[in-house]
Amino acid sequence: MALPKQHEETAPDFTHYAAEVLPQIDGEGKTVRIIAGSLFGKASPVKTLSPLFYADAALDSGASFLLNNDYDERGIYLLEGDVDIHGQRFEPGRLLVFSSGDEITIKAVSAARFVVFGGEPLDGPRHVWWNFVSSSRERIEQAKSDWQSGRFAPVPGDPEFIPLPE
């Protein structure tokens, strides 16, 4: 995940969170598990470094999900089932990005599942190359050199080294 510039050089970190500690909202034909950030007044314990939300949503056929405009950037990735948004039907495998300011009602045409995510805009553009993300192209070049030279600490318990892509 791209980080705000002030946190770009933060040391890598991994913490496992069991599903049962993540907030879940049930009712009206929907189940929403908040994986990271805040949504519908509930907050995940997952540590984040910017205002965002990421959730797994499942809707029964005919149920609706109101995606309010609390965040400027919002989208969904449809995993299962068809949904209707403002009279337009979408099928699985679609990534939908919404305009800021609009409240979006996602209605399940059939039982549906999607991830919903968003947050505040980053403080400038980011560059992405393979597993590296930075606001600086020079920093990505340095990371490529560091990776090739073995200056990254190995992943604990994983002896495999994956070379840089060509």
PDB file of C-alpha atoms in Angstrom:
ATOM      1  CA  MET A   1       0.000   0.000   0.000  1.00  0.00           C
ATOM      2  CA  ALA A   2       1.308   3.426  -0.827  1.00  0.00           C
ATOM      3  CA  LEU A   3       2.088   5.459   2.264  1.00  0.00           C
ATOM      4  CA  PRO A   4       2.073   9.204   2.939  1.00  0.00           C
ATOM      5  CA  LYS A   5       5.521  10.701   2.177  1.00  0.00           C
ATOM      6  CA  GLN A   6       6.318  11.137   5.875  1.00  0.00           C
ATOM      7  CA  HIS A   7       5.946   7.350   6.356  1.00  0.00           C
ATOM      8  CA  GLU A   8       7.504   6.035   3.126  1.00  0.00           C
ATOM      9  CA  GLU A   9      10.665   4.846   4.865  1.00  0.00           C
ATOM     10  CA  THR A  10       8.816   3.161   7.731  1.00  0.00           C
ATOM     11  CA  ALA A  11      10.260  -0.267   8.495  1.00  0.00           C
ATOM     12  CA  PRO A  12       8.256  -3.171   7.052  1.00  0.00           C
ATOM     13  CA  ASP A  13       5.832  -4.691   9.502  1.00  0.00           C
ATOM     14  CA  PHE A  14       3.423  -7.603   9.634  1.00  0.00           C
ATOM     15  CA  THR A  15       0.863  -8.353  12.301  1.00  0.00           C
ATOM     16  CA  HIS A  16      -1.740 -11.085  12.045  1.00  0.00           C
ATOM     17  CA  TYR A  17      -5.284 -10.180  13.047  1.00  0.00           C
ATOM     18  CA  ALA A  18      -7.741 -13.027  13.562  1.00  0.00           C
ATOM     19  CA  ALA A  19     -11.075 -12.592  11.772  1.00  0.00           C
ATOM     20  CA  GLU A  20     -12.954 -12.482  15.076  1.00  0.00           C
ATOM     21  CA  VAL A  21     -11.212  -9.249  16.168  1.00  0.00           C
ATOM     22  CA  LEU A  22     -12.292  -7.413  13.005  1.00  0.00           C
ATOM     23  CA  PRO A  23     -15.592  -5.527  13.361  1.00  0.00           C
ATOM     24  CA  GLN A  24     -18.529  -7.029  11.497  1.00  0.00           C
ATOM     25  CA  ILE A  25     -21.853  -5.423  10.660  1.00  0.00           C
ATOM     26  CA  ASP A  26     -24.815  -7.728  10.012  1.00  0.00           C
ATOM     27  CA  GLY A  27     -28.367  -6.914   9.049  1.00  0.00           C
ATOM     28  CA  GLU A  28     -30.726  -5.920   6.267  1.00  0.00           C
ATOM     29  CA  GLY A  29     -29.386  -8.699   4.046  1.00  0.00           C
ATOM     30  CA  LYS A  30     -25.742  -7.691   4.311  1.00  0.00           C
ATOM     31  CA  THR A  31     -22.606  -8.724   6.153  1.00  0.00           C
ATOM     32  CA  VAL A  32     -19.693  -6.305   6.140  1.00  0.00           C
ATOM     33  CA  ARG A  33     -16.350  -7.165   7.776  1.00  0.00           C
ATOM     34  CA  ILE A  34     -14.101  -4.109   8.233  1.00  0.00           C
ATOM     35  CA  ILE A  35     -10.567  -5.275   7.524  1.00  0.00           C
ATOM     36  CA  ALA A  36      -8.748  -1.948   7.873  1.00  0.00           C
ATOM     37  CA  GLY A  37      -9.658   1.634   8.693  1.00  0.00           C
ATOM     38  CA  SER A  38     -13.098   2.926   9.597  1.00  0.00           C
ATOM     39  CA  LEU A  39     -16.500   2.442   8.022  1.00  0.00           C
ATOM     40  CA  PHE A  40     -20.082   2.870   9.298  1.00  0.00           C
ATOM     41  CA  GLY A  41     -18.796   4.166  12.633  1.00  0.00           C
ATOM     42  CA  LYS A  42     -16.728   1.043  13.344  1.00  0.00           C
ATOM     43  CA  ALA A  43     -12.916   0.868  13.311  1.00  0.00           C
ATOM     44  CA  SER A  44     -10.641  -2.075  12.620  1.00  0.00           C
ATOM     45  CA  PRO A  45      -7.699  -2.663  14.985  1.00  0.00           C
ATOM     46  CA  VAL A  46      -5.387  -3.007  11.950  1.00  0.00           C
ATOM     47  CA  LYS A  47      -2.720  -0.299  12.067  1.00  0.00           C
ATOM     48  CA  THR A  48      -2.861   2.158   9.162  1.00  0.00           C
ATOM     49  CA  LEU A  49      -0.844   5.297   8.477  1.00  0.00           C
ATOM     50  CA  SER A  50      -3.517   7.276   6.634  1.00  0.00           C
ATOM     51  CA  PRO A  51      -7.308   7.679   6.729  1.00  0.00           C
ATOM     52  CA  LEU A  52      -8.789   4.760   4.767  1.00  0.00           C
ATOM     53  CA  PHE A  53     -11.211   1.869   4.746  1.00  0.00           C
ATOM     54  CA  TYR A  54     -11.118  -1.662   3.362  1.00  0.00           C
ATOM     55  CA  ALA A  55     -13.964  -4.121   3.888  1.00  0.00           C
ATOM     56  CA  ASP A  56     -15.397  -7.401   2.634  1.00  0.00           C
ATOM     57  CA  ALA A  57     -19.113  -7.077   1.875  1.00  0.00           C
ATOM     58  CA  ALA A  58     -21.654  -9.805   1.129  1.00  0.00           C
ATOM     59  CA  LEU A  59     -25.215  -8.943   0.076  1.00  0.00           C
ATOM     60  CA  ASP A  60     -28.246 -11.153  -0.271  1.00  0.00           C
ATOM     61  CA  SER A  61     -30.166 -10.789  -3.521  1.00  0.00           C
ATOM     62  CA  GLY A  62     -32.128  -7.529  -3.374  1.00  0.00           C
ATOM     63  CA  ALA A  63     -30.113  -6.064  -0.479  1.00  0.00           C
ATOM     64  CA  SER A  64     -28.422  -2.660  -0.762  1.00  0.00           C
ATOM     65  CA  PHE A  65     -25.160  -1.163   0.459  1.00  0.00           C
ATOM     66  CA  LEU A  66     -24.946   2.624   0.824  1.00  0.00           C
ATOM     67  CA  LEU A  67     -21.405   3.866   0.235  1.00  0.00           C
ATOM     68  CA  ASN A  68     -21.448   7.362   1.685  1.00  0.00           C
ATOM     69  CA  ASN A  69     -19.081  10.152   0.742  1.00  0.00           C
ATOM     70  CA  ASP A  70     -16.972  10.220   3.925  1.00  0.00           C
ATOM     71  CA  TYR A  71     -13.821   9.649   1.820  1.00  0.00           C
ATOM     72  CA  ASP A  72     -12.839  11.373  -1.444  1.00  0.00           C
ATOM     73  CA  GLU A  73     -11.562   8.197  -3.119  1.00  0.00           C
ATOM     74  CA  ARG A  74     -13.763   5.085  -3.119  1.00  0.00           C
ATOM     75  CA  GLY A  75     -14.201   1.950  -5.146  1.00  0.00           C
ATOM     76  CA  ILE A  76     -15.310  -1.660  -5.175  1.00  0.00           C
ATOM     77  CA  TYR A  77     -14.005  -4.837  -6.753  1.00  0.00           C
ATOM     78  CA  LEU A  78     -16.872  -7.199  -7.524  1.00  0.00           C
ATOM     79  CA  LEU A  79     -16.073 -10.826  -6.672  1.00  0.00           C
ATOM     80  CA  GLU A  80     -19.391 -12.675  -6.959  1.00  0.00           C
ATOM     81  CA  GLY A  81     -22.878 -11.925  -8.268  1.00  0.00           C
ATOM     82  CA  ASP A  82     -24.266  -8.976 -10.198  1.00  0.00           C
ATOM     83  CA  VAL A  83     -24.965  -5.529  -8.773  1.00  0.00           C
ATOM     84  CA  ASP A  84     -26.904  -2.498  -9.966  1.00  0.00           C
ATOM     85  CA  ILE A  85     -25.574   1.025  -9.459  1.00  0.00           C
ATOM     86  CA  HIS A  86     -27.718   3.923 -10.712  1.00  0.00           C
ATOM     87  CA  GLY A  87     -29.518   1.642 -13.178  1.00  0.00           C
ATOM     88  CA  GLN A  88     -26.340   0.122 -14.603  1.00  0.00           C
ATOM     89  CA  ARG A  89     -25.589  -3.578 -14.090  1.00  0.00           C
ATOM     90  CA  PHE A  90     -22.095  -4.865 -13.302  1.00  0.00           C
ATOM     91  CA  GLU A  91     -20.750  -8.423 -13.161  1.00  0.00           C
ATOM     92  CA  PRO A  92     -17.863 -10.072 -11.251  1.00  0.00           C
ATOM     93  CA  GLY A  93     -14.318  -9.114 -12.156  1.00  0.00           C
ATOM     94  CA  ARG A  94     -15.099  -5.404 -12.396  1.00  0.00           C
ATOM     95  CA  LEU A  95     -13.224  -2.676 -10.556  1.00  0.00           C
ATOM     96  CA  LEU A  96     -15.477   0.348 -10.119  1.00  0.00           C
ATOM     97  CA  VAL A  97     -14.127   3.732  -8.998  1.00  0.00           C
ATOM     98  CA  PHE A  98     -16.588   6.407  -7.879  1.00  0.00           C
ATOM     99  CA  SER A  99     -16.527  10.196  -8.099  1.00  0.00           C
ATOM    100  CA  SER A 100     -15.920  12.085  -4.884  1.00  0.00           C
ATOM    101  CA  GLY A 101     -18.987  13.631  -3.334  1.00  0.00           C
ATOM    102  CA  ASP A 102     -21.527  11.141  -4.670  1.00  0.00           C
ATOM    103  CA  GLU A 103     -23.312   8.736  -2.351  1.00  0.00           C
ATOM    104  CA  ILE A 104     -23.467   5.376  -4.098  1.00  0.00           C
ATOM    105  CA  THR A 105     -26.126   2.725  -3.569  1.00  0.00           C
ATOM    106  CA  ILE A 106     -24.970  -0.742  -4.589  1.00  0.00           C
ATOM    107  CA  LYS A 107     -27.938  -3.100  -5.013  1.00  0.00           C
ATOM    108  CA  ALA A 108     -27.439  -6.841  -5.336  1.00  0.00           C
ATOM    109  CA  VAL A 109     -29.240  -8.203  -8.409  1.00  0.00           C
ATOM    110  CA  SER A 110     -28.216 -11.661  -7.176  1.00  0.00           C
ATOM    111  CA  ALA A 111     -26.339 -12.669  -4.041  1.00  0.00           C
ATOM    112  CA  ALA A 112     -23.129 -10.651  -4.335  1.00  0.00           C
ATOM    113  CA  ARG A 113     -19.772 -10.242  -2.685  1.00  0.00           C
ATOM    114  CA  PHE A 114     -17.256  -7.438  -3.191  1.00  0.00           C
ATOM    115  CA  VAL A 115     -14.436  -5.635  -1.482  1.00  0.00           C
ATOM    116  CA  VAL A 116     -15.020  -1.965  -0.856  1.00  0.00           C
ATOM    117  CA  PHE A 117     -12.132   0.398  -0.245  1.00  0.00           C
ATOM    118  CA  GLY A 118     -11.012   3.992  -0.298  1.00  0.00           C
ATOM    119  CA  GLY A 119      -9.463   6.823   1.610  1.00  0.00           C
ATOM    120  CA  GLU A 120      -8.093  10.292   1.352  1.00  0.00           C
ATOM    121  CA  PRO A 121      -5.883  11.237  -1.618  1.00  0.00           C
ATOM    122  CA  LEU A 122      -2.157  10.804  -1.135  1.00  0.00           C
ATOM    123  CA  ASP A 123       0.151  13.796  -0.850  1.00  0.00           C
ATOM    124  CA  GLY A 124       1.401  13.554  -4.437  1.00  0.00           C
ATOM    125  CA  PRO A 125       1.868  10.950  -7.178  1.00  0.00           C
ATOM    126  CA  ARG A 126       3.433   7.537  -6.574  1.00  0.00           C
ATOM    127  CA  HIS A 127       5.566   5.371  -8.833  1.00  0.00           C
ATOM    128  CA  VAL A 128       5.155   1.599  -8.835  1.00  0.00           C
ATOM    129  CA  TRP A 129       7.642  -0.982 -10.090  1.00  0.00           C
ATOM    130  CA  TRP A 130       7.168  -4.633  -9.135  1.00  0.00           C
ATOM    131  CA  ASN A 131       6.874  -4.644  -5.305  1.00  0.00           C
ATOM    132  CA  PHE A 132       8.283  -1.155  -4.875  1.00  0.00           C
ATOM    133  CA  VAL A 133       6.146   1.977  -4.412  1.00  0.00           C
ATOM    134  CA  SER A 134       7.574   5.439  -3.809  1.00  0.00           C
ATOM    135  CA  SER A 135       7.048   9.119  -4.481  1.00  0.00           C
ATOM    136  CA  SER A 136      10.612   9.091  -5.860  1.00  0.00           C
ATOM    137  CA  ARG A 137      11.764   7.262  -9.000  1.00  0.00           C
ATOM    138  CA  GLU A 138      15.324   7.482  -7.643  1.00  0.00           C
ATOM    139  CA  ARG A 139      14.278   5.649  -4.475  1.00  0.00           C
ATOM    140  CA  ILE A 140      12.772   2.840  -6.568  1.00  0.00           C
ATOM    141  CA  GLU A 141      16.049   2.534  -8.517  1.00  0.00           C
ATOM    142  CA  GLN A 142      17.926   2.343  -5.205  1.00  0.00           C
ATOM    143  CA  ALA A 143      15.515  -0.334  -3.939  1.00  0.00           C
ATOM    144  CA  LYS A 144      16.077  -2.362  -7.136  1.00  0.00           C
ATOM    145  CA  SER A 145      19.834  -2.179  -6.609  1.00  0.00           C
ATOM    146  CA  ASP A 146      19.474  -3.066  -2.912  1.00  0.00           C
ATOM    147  CA  TRP A 147      17.288  -6.075  -3.773  1.00  0.00           C
ATOM    148  CA  GLN A 148      19.727  -7.381  -6.383  1.00  0.00           C
ATOM    149  CA  SER A 149      22.629  -6.944  -3.973  1.00  0.00           C
ATOM    150  CA  GLY A 150      20.871  -8.807  -1.148  1.00  0.00           C
ATOM    151  CA  ARG A 151      20.614  -5.758   1.134  1.00  0.00           C
ATOM    152  CA  PHE A 152      16.966  -6.510   2.000  1.00  0.00           C
ATOM    153  CA  ALA A 153      16.493  -8.650   5.093  1.00  0.00           C
ATOM    154  CA  PRO A 154      15.100 -12.073   4.195  1.00  0.00           C
ATOM    155  CA  VAL A 155      11.504 -12.893   4.987  1.00  0.00           C
ATOM    156  CA  PRO A 156      11.588 -14.938   8.228  1.00  0.00           C
ATOM    157  CA  GLY A 157      11.023 -18.621   7.497  1.00  0.00           C
ATOM    158  CA  ASP A 158      11.226 -18.196   3.715  1.00  0.00           C
ATOM    159  CA  PRO A 159      14.621 -19.140   2.292  1.00  0.00           C
ATOM    160  CA  GLU A 160      13.592 -18.513  -1.334  1.00  0.00           C
ATOM    161  CA  PHE A 161      15.065 -15.479  -3.101  1.00  0.00           C
ATOM    162  CA  ILE A 162      12.981 -14.123  -5.957  1.00  0.00           C
ATOM    163  CA  PRO A 163      15.074 -12.227  -8.503  1.00  0.00           C
ATOM    164  CA  LEU A 164      13.935  -8.914  -9.939  1.00  0.00           C
ATOM    165  CA  PRO A 165      11.727  -9.256 -13.019  1.00  0.00           C
ATOM    166  CA  GLU A 166      13.376  -8.529 -16.349  1.00  0.00           C
TER     167      GLU A 166
END
